[in-house]
Amino acid sequence: MSFKRTTTLILVGCIALFGCKKKEEAPPPETVTPAAAETPAPAPTPTPVPFKVTSIDLGKAIGADKKVTDATTTFGPKDTIYAVVSSEGDAGPAVKLTAKWTFGDKNQSVKDEDQTVTPNGSAGATEFHVSKPKGWPVGKYKVEILADGTSAGTKEFEVKK
């Protein structure tokens, strides 16, 4: 009987020992703070648009916005000839635009004119012009626009009587 009694005491002791063991608490659930939940993802960085000439327009007159108001490629000997260079591009370093005015098949130089343009993220217009009070010789002409020394386009025109 002492064996039964000893076994019973050991069994009761084990039950008392393990039965009174404190249960481990579950970790608290993660809480999301309202600020973290409402923080938007950062907006993607827009790709910069490089400077470029979008058009070259010729005419006899321009408006206050530097846009051609009387577009043509045929001029009279006493006309002032306007070339408006439209461009676009994001803010960046200044760009030197050059207008090279030439006459005839041998591209005889009439006038070279430079203007510095600073891209600002919106479309812009740059005006160049030539005039000759005594009158232009009749013939074929050309204006070439260079952006930092690289050709951005040409326009041909003619002077007629």
mmCIF file of C-alpha atoms in Angstrom, residues 86-153:
data_model
loop_
_atom_site.group_PDB
_atom_site.id
_atom_site.type_symbol
_atom_site.label_atom_id
_atom_site.label_comp_id
_atom_site.label_asym_id
_atom_site.label_seq_id
_atom_site.Cartn_x
_atom_site.Cartn_y
_atom_site.Cartn_z
ATOM 1 C CA SER A 86 8.419 77.380 -80.113
ATOM 2 C CA SER A 87 10.051 75.142 -77.519
ATOM 3 C CA GLU A 88 9.321 73.034 -74.470
ATOM 4 C CA GLY A 89 11.267 71.494 -71.636
ATOM 5 C CA ASP A 90 11.561 71.305 -67.866
ATOM 6 C CA ALA A 91 13.551 73.700 -65.750
ATOM 7 C CA GLY A 92 17.179 73.178 -66.486
ATOM 8 C CA PRO A 93 20.284 74.897 -67.724
ATOM 9 C CA ALA A 94 19.970 77.788 -70.140
ATOM 10 C CA VAL A 95 19.992 76.968 -73.856
ATOM 11 C CA LYS A 96 21.517 79.234 -76.505
ATOM 12 C CA LEU A 97 19.263 79.506 -79.562
ATOM 13 C CA THR A 98 20.872 80.818 -82.735
ATOM 14 C CA ALA A 99 19.090 81.935 -85.907
ATOM 15 C CA LYS A 100 21.310 81.718 -89.017
ATOM 16 C CA TRP A 101 19.698 83.650 -91.886
ATOM 17 C CA THR A 102 21.112 82.820 -95.356
ATOM 18 C CA PHE A 103 20.421 83.792 -98.987
ATOM 19 C CA GLY A 104 20.642 81.825 -102.246
ATOM 20 C CA ASP A 105 22.011 78.463 -103.284
ATOM 21 C CA LYS A 106 25.423 79.258 -101.804
ATOM 22 C CA ASN A 107 23.896 80.063 -98.384
ATOM 23 C CA GLN A 108 25.378 83.563 -98.274
ATOM 24 C CA SER A 109 25.152 84.768 -94.665
ATOM 25 C CA VAL A 110 22.579 87.499 -94.026
ATOM 26 C CA LYS A 111 22.603 87.605 -90.223
ATOM 27 C CA ASP A 112 23.343 85.398 -87.179
ATOM 28 C CA GLU A 113 21.453 86.165 -83.993
ATOM 29 C CA ASP A 114 21.683 84.514 -80.536
ATOM 30 C CA GLN A 115 19.228 84.452 -77.644
ATOM 31 C CA THR A 116 19.463 82.562 -74.358
ATOM 32 C CA VAL A 117 16.400 80.643 -73.227
ATOM 33 C CA THR A 118 15.899 79.136 -69.774
ATOM 34 C CA PRO A 119 13.436 76.200 -69.876
ATOM 35 C CA ASN A 120 10.719 76.573 -67.218
ATOM 36 C CA GLY A 121 8.484 73.537 -67.702
ATOM 37 C CA SER A 122 6.030 75.209 -70.046
ATOM 38 C CA ALA A 123 5.978 75.950 -73.749
ATOM 39 C CA GLY A 124 7.849 79.069 -74.763
ATOM 40 C CA ALA A 125 8.278 81.240 -77.849
ATOM 41 C CA THR A 126 11.458 83.017 -78.909
ATOM 42 C CA GLU A 127 11.340 85.641 -81.655
ATOM 43 C CA PHE A 128 14.025 86.432 -84.209
ATOM 44 C CA HIS A 129 13.677 88.882 -87.089
ATOM 45 C CA VAL A 130 15.531 90.501 -89.962
ATOM 46 C CA SER A 131 14.773 93.621 -91.972
ATOM 47 C CA LYS A 132 16.521 95.588 -94.682
ATOM 48 C CA PRO A 133 15.380 99.202 -95.142
ATOM 49 C CA LYS A 134 16.760 99.337 -98.720
ATOM 50 C CA GLY A 135 14.941 96.084 -99.560
ATOM 51 C CA TRP A 136 15.759 92.379 -99.839
ATOM 52 C CA PRO A 137 17.064 91.008 -103.123
ATOM 53 C CA VAL A 138 14.522 88.749 -104.827
ATOM 54 C CA GLY A 139 15.347 85.086 -104.283
ATOM 55 C CA LYS A 140 15.286 82.101 -101.976
ATOM 56 C CA TYR A 141 16.311 82.356 -98.318
ATOM 57 C CA LYS A 142 16.598 80.055 -95.339
ATOM 58 C CA VAL A 143 16.710 80.380 -91.562
ATOM 59 C CA GLU A 144 18.327 77.599 -89.531
ATOM 60 C CA ILE A 145 17.725 77.377 -85.777
ATOM 61 C CA LEU A 146 20.484 75.917 -83.607
ATOM 62 C CA ALA A 147 20.047 74.900 -79.959
ATOM 63 C CA ASP A 148 23.423 74.966 -78.203
ATOM 64 C CA GLY A 149 25.124 74.583 -81.580
ATOM 65 C CA THR A 150 23.004 71.639 -82.799
ATOM 66 C CA SER A 151 20.561 72.143 -85.658
ATOM 67 C CA ALA A 152 16.960 72.121 -84.411
ATOM 68 C CA GLY A 153 15.363 72.768 -87.807
#
